[in-house]
Amino acid sequence: MQKFKGILLATDLDGTLLKDDKSVSKENIEAIEYFKSEGGLFTFITGRIPIAFEFVADEVKPNVPCGCGNGSFIYDFSKKEFLWTATLADTYMELIEYVQKNFPEVGIEITTKDKIYFIKKNSATEKHKKDEKLPDLLFNGATIDEPFSKILFAKEKEEVLLKLIESIKNHPLHNDFDFIRSDSMYYEVLPKGVSKGNILLKLIDILGVDKNKTITVGDNDNDSTMIKNAKIGIAVSNASPYAKECADYITVSNEEDAIAKIIHDLDNGKIKI
């Protein structure tokens, strides 16, 4: 008997599946393999693009396509192909130029489906590059003709980022995009209508999964929509206050094998779906 047949378990990576040192625990890997062997469908829904979490996918091996780029893409690792992509409105450069002029200390990155380019570097973008093992690609708009799907503004001093957020809220281009905090240091600009919650619904449609058999797990504000859109939304104990507010359950932290704990609780009936 396949205990988890038809159940989709989708997890965020940073701060959820991944430990603080960006590793995946043996306990999590073993529990995920057990979940899949019993008919479960396991995947990631992450802010990262595929090249930035390929090392995780090689270790954990999701058995259905992943949502990535905070909802901008669906990527199938087994086929090495994108099943769906979203792109930014054409006015994105005006927004970047506004931030460059008014917040020169803020780091800026811009993302295609398979690359991240650095427009303005600072300590926060350097940390991002190190954490996600990104190549050092510099942006030159004259030589890049592929569509862009995400902008990331980064600053380690949160008070500067909060001033930036307030300023953008009053900018004429604000309604051209969606925005999300994905970390205390990051503020992301996304295509209109893009979110982790919406990419979950697209995945459900592609896979033909019953929405009443979906579980999502996250830790930050950008996970809130997928936590709310799943039948069971779970926040780790290290999650942001808003992510916890949106969740049906609070589990242990990312440092305590949260995904293994959830699978164990599903197995023993503590979590019912």
Coordinates of C-alpha atoms in Angstrom, one line a residue:
M1 CA 0.0 0.0 0.0
Q2 CA 1.3 3.5 -1.0
K3 CA 0.6 5.6 2.1
F4 CA 1.2 9.0 0.4
K5 CA -0.2 8.3 -3.0
G6 CA -1.4 11.6 -4.7
I7 CA -0.1 13.8 -1.9
L8 CA 2.0 16.8 -3.1
L9 CA 4.5 18.1 -0.6
A10 CA 6.2 21.3 -1.7
T11 CA 8.8 23.0 0.4
D12 CA 10.7 26.3 0.3
L13 CA 14.5 25.9 0.4
D14 CA 16.4 28.6 2.4
G15 CA 15.3 28.6 6.0
T16 CA 13.1 25.6 5.5
L17 CA 14.6 22.5 3.9
L18 CA 18.1 23.9 4.0
K19 CA 19.9 24.3 7.3
D20 CA 21.6 27.6 8.0
D21 CA 24.8 26.4 6.4
K22 CA 22.8 25.6 3.2
S23 CA 23.1 21.8 3.6
V24 CA 20.3 19.2 3.7
S25 CA 20.3 16.9 6.7
K26 CA 20.6 13.2 6.3
E27 CA 17.3 12.9 8.2
N28 CA 15.5 15.1 5.7
I29 CA 16.9 13.2 2.7
E30 CA 15.9 9.8 4.1
A31 CA 12.4 11.0 5.0
I32 CA 11.9 12.4 1.5
E33 CA 13.0 9.2 -0.1
Y34 CA 10.5 7.3 2.1
F35 CA 7.8 9.8 1.2
K36 CA 8.4 9.3 -2.5
S37 CA 8.7 5.5 -2.2
E38 CA 5.2 5.5 -0.7
G39 CA 3.7 7.3 -3.7
G40 CA 4.3 10.9 -2.5
L41 CA 5.0 13.8 -4.9
F42 CA 7.8 15.9 -3.6
T43 CA 9.1 19.3 -5.0
F44 CA 10.5 22.7 -4.2
I45 CA 8.9 26.1 -4.5
T46 CA 11.7 28.5 -4.1
G47 CA 12.9 32.0 -4.8
R48 CA 16.0 30.6 -6.4
I49 CA 16.4 29.9 -10.1
P50 CA 17.4 26.4 -11.2
I51 CA 21.1 27.0 -11.5
A52 CA 21.1 28.2 -7.9
F53 CA 19.5 25.1 -6.4
E54 CA 20.8 22.4 -8.8
F55 CA 23.1 21.1 -6.1
V56 CA 20.1 20.6 -3.8
A57 CA 18.0 18.9 -6.5
D58 CA 21.0 16.5 -7.3
E59 CA 20.9 15.5 -3.6
V60 CA 17.2 15.5 -2.8
K61 CA 15.8 14.6 -6.3
P62 CA 12.3 16.1 -6.5
N63 CA 10.1 13.7 -8.5
V64 CA 7.8 16.3 -10.0
P65 CA 8.6 19.8 -11.5
C66 CA 9.6 22.7 -9.3
G67 CA 8.3 26.2 -8.9
C68 CA 11.2 28.7 -8.8
G69 CA 12.1 32.4 -9.1
N70 CA 9.4 33.2 -6.5
G71 CA 6.8 32.0 -8.9
S72 CA 8.3 33.1 -12.2
F73 CA 9.1 29.6 -13.5
I74 CA 8.2 26.0 -13.5
Y75 CA 11.2 23.8 -14.2
D76 CA 11.4 20.0 -14.7
F77 CA 14.8 18.7 -13.5
S78 CA 14.2 15.3 -15.0
K79 CA 13.8 16.8 -18.5
K80 CA 16.1 19.8 -17.9
E81 CA 13.4 22.1 -19.3
F82 CA 11.2 25.0 -18.4
L83 CA 7.4 24.2 -18.5
W84 CA 6.3 27.8 -17.9
T85 CA 7.9 31.2 -17.5
A86 CA 6.8 34.8 -16.7
T87 CA 8.7 38.0 -17.6
L88 CA 8.8 41.5 -16.3
A89 CA 7.0 44.5 -17.8
D90 CA 9.1 46.5 -20.2
T91 CA 9.3 49.4 -17.8
Y92 CA 11.6 47.5 -15.4
M93 CA 14.7 49.5 -16.4
E94 CA 13.0 52.8 -15.3
L95 CA 12.5 51.3 -11.9
I96 CA 16.1 50.1 -11.7
E97 CA 17.4 53.6 -12.8
Y98 CA 15.2 55.2 -10.1
V99 CA 16.7 53.0 -7.4
Q100 CA 20.3 53.6 -8.7
K101 CA 19.8 57.3 -8.6
N102 CA 18.0 57.6 -5.2
F103 CA 19.5 54.6 -3.3
P104 CA 23.0 54.3 -4.6
E105 CA 24.0 52.0 -1.6
V106 CA 21.5 49.4 -2.5
G107 CA 22.7 46.3 -4.4
I108 CA 20.8 45.4 -7.6
E109 CA 20.5 42.0 -9.4
I110 CA 18.4 41.1 -12.4
T111 CA 17.4 37.6 -13.3
T112 CA 16.6 35.6 -16.5
K113 CA 15.4 32.0 -16.3
D114 CA 19.0 30.7 -16.1
K115 CA 21.3 33.6 -15.1
I116 CA 21.6 36.3 -12.5
Y117 CA 23.3 39.5 -13.5
F118 CA 24.8 42.0 -11.0
I119 CA 24.0 45.6 -11.8
K120 CA 25.2 47.1 -8.5
K121 CA 27.2 45.0 -5.9
N122 CA 27.4 45.4 -2.2
S123 CA 27.9 43.2 0.8
A124 CA 24.3 41.8 0.6
T125 CA 24.7 40.8 -3.1
E126 CA 28.1 39.3 -2.3
K127 CA 26.5 37.2 0.4
H128 CA 23.7 36.1 -2.0
K129 CA 26.3 35.2 -4.6
K130 CA 28.2 33.0 -2.1
D131 CA 25.1 31.4 -0.6
E132 CA 23.7 30.4 -4.0
K133 CA 27.1 29.7 -5.6
L134 CA 26.4 32.1 -8.4
P135 CA 28.9 33.1 -11.2
D136 CA 30.1 36.7 -11.2
L137 CA 28.1 38.0 -14.2
L138 CA 27.9 41.8 -14.7
F139 CA 24.9 43.4 -16.4
N140 CA 25.4 45.1 -19.8
G141 CA 22.0 45.9 -21.2
A142 CA 23.4 46.4 -24.7
T143 CA 24.6 42.7 -24.9
I144 CA 21.7 40.9 -23.2
D145 CA 18.6 40.3 -25.3
E146 CA 16.9 37.6 -23.3
P147 CA 13.8 38.4 -21.2
F148 CA 14.1 39.2 -17.5
S149 CA 11.9 37.7 -14.8
K150 CA 12.9 39.2 -11.5
I151 CA 14.8 42.1 -9.9
L152 CA 16.4 41.9 -6.5
F153 CA 17.2 44.9 -4.4
A154 CA 19.6 44.0 -1.5
K155 CA 20.9 45.8 1.5
E156 CA 22.1 44.5 4.8
K157 CA 20.9 47.6 6.7
E158 CA 17.2 46.9 6.9
E159 CA 16.3 50.5 7.6
V160 CA 17.7 51.5 4.2
L161 CA 15.6 48.7 2.6
L162 CA 12.5 49.9 4.4
K163 CA 13.0 53.4 3.1
L164 CA 13.4 52.0 -0.4
I165 CA 10.2 49.9 -0.1
E166 CA 8.2 53.0 1.0
S167 CA 9.6 55.0 -1.8
I168 CA 8.7 52.4 -4.4
K169 CA 5.2 52.2 -3.1
N170 CA 4.7 55.8 -4.2
H171 CA 6.4 55.4 -7.6
P172 CA 4.2 55.7 -10.7
L173 CA 5.5 52.3 -11.9
H174 CA 4.5 50.5 -8.7
N175 CA 1.4 49.0 -10.3
D176 CA 3.3 47.5 -13.2
F177 CA 4.8 44.8 -10.9
D178 CA 4.4 42.7 -7.8
F179 CA 6.8 43.0 -4.9
I180 CA 7.8 40.7 -2.1
R181 CA 10.2 40.5 0.9
S182 CA 12.1 37.2 0.6
D183 CA 14.6 37.9 3.3
S184 CA 15.4 40.7 5.8
M185 CA 18.0 41.9 3.2
Y186 CA 16.0 41.4 0.0
Y187 CA 13.2 43.1 -1.8
E188 CA 12.1 41.5 -5.0
V189 CA 10.3 42.9 -8.1
L190 CA 8.2 40.2 -9.9
P191 CA 6.0 40.1 -13.0
K192 CA 2.4 41.2 -12.2
G193 CA 0.4 38.3 -10.8
V194 CA 3.4 36.1 -10.0
S195 CA 3.8 34.5 -6.6
K196 CA 4.6 31.2 -4.9
G197 CA 0.9 30.7 -4.3
N198 CA 0.0 31.1 -8.0
I199 CA 2.8 28.8 -9.1
L200 CA 1.5 26.2 -6.7
L201 CA -1.9 26.4 -8.4
K202 CA -0.2 26.1 -11.8
L203 CA 1.7 23.0 -10.6
I204 CA -1.5 21.5 -9.3
D205 CA -3.0 22.0 -12.7
I206 CA 0.0 20.6 -14.6
L207 CA 0.2 17.5 -12.4
G208 CA -3.5 16.9 -12.1
V209 CA -3.2 16.8 -8.3
D210 CA -6.2 17.1 -6.0
K211 CA -5.8 20.5 -4.3
N212 CA -7.1 18.8 -1.1
K213 CA -4.0 16.7 -1.1
T214 CA -1.4 19.5 -1.0
I215 CA 1.0 20.5 1.7
T216 CA 3.4 23.4 1.6
V217 CA 6.1 24.5 4.0
G218 CA 7.9 27.8 4.3
D219 CA 9.6 30.3 6.5
N220 CA 9.3 33.8 5.1
D221 CA 6.8 36.4 3.8
N222 CA 7.2 35.3 0.2
D223 CA 6.0 31.8 1.3
S224 CA 2.7 33.1 2.7
T225 CA 0.7 32.8 -0.6
M226 CA 1.7 29.1 -1.1
I227 CA 1.0 28.4 2.6
K228 CA -2.4 29.9 2.2
N229 CA -3.2 28.2 -1.1
A230 CA -2.4 24.7 0.0
K231 CA -4.8 22.4 1.8
I232 CA -2.3 22.3 4.7
G233 CA 0.1 25.2 5.0
I234 CA 3.0 24.8 7.4
A235 CA 5.5 27.2 8.8
V236 CA 8.8 26.3 10.4
S237 CA 9.3 27.6 14.0
N238 CA 12.0 30.0 12.7
A239 CA 9.5 31.5 10.2
S240 CA 8.5 35.2 10.0
P241 CA 5.5 36.3 12.1
Y242 CA 3.4 36.7 8.9
A243 CA 4.3 33.3 7.6
K244 CA 3.3 31.8 10.9
E245 CA 0.0 33.8 10.9
C246 CA -0.9 32.2 7.5
A247 CA -0.1 28.7 8.5
D248 CA -2.3 25.8 9.7
Y249 CA 0.6 24.3 11.6
I250 CA 3.9 25.3 13.1
T251 CA 6.6 22.7 13.0
V252 CA 10.2 22.5 14.2
S253 CA 12.9 24.8 12.8
N254 CA 15.0 24.3 9.7
E255 CA 17.9 23.3 12.0
E256 CA 15.7 20.4 13.4
D257 CA 14.9 18.4 10.3
A258 CA 11.6 20.1 9.7
I259 CA 10.7 18.2 6.5
A260 CA 11.4 14.9 8.2
K261 CA 9.3 15.9 11.1
I262 CA 6.4 16.8 8.8
I263 CA 6.6 13.4 6.9
H264 CA 6.8 11.6 10.2
D265 CA 3.7 13.4 11.5
L266 CA 1.9 12.7 8.3
D267 CA 2.9 9.0 8.6
N268 CA 1.7 8.6 12.1
G269 CA -1.6 10.6 11.6
K270 CA -0.7 13.7 13.6
I271 CA -1.1 15.6 10.3
K272 CA -4.3 14.4 8.6
I273 CA -5.0 15.1 4.9

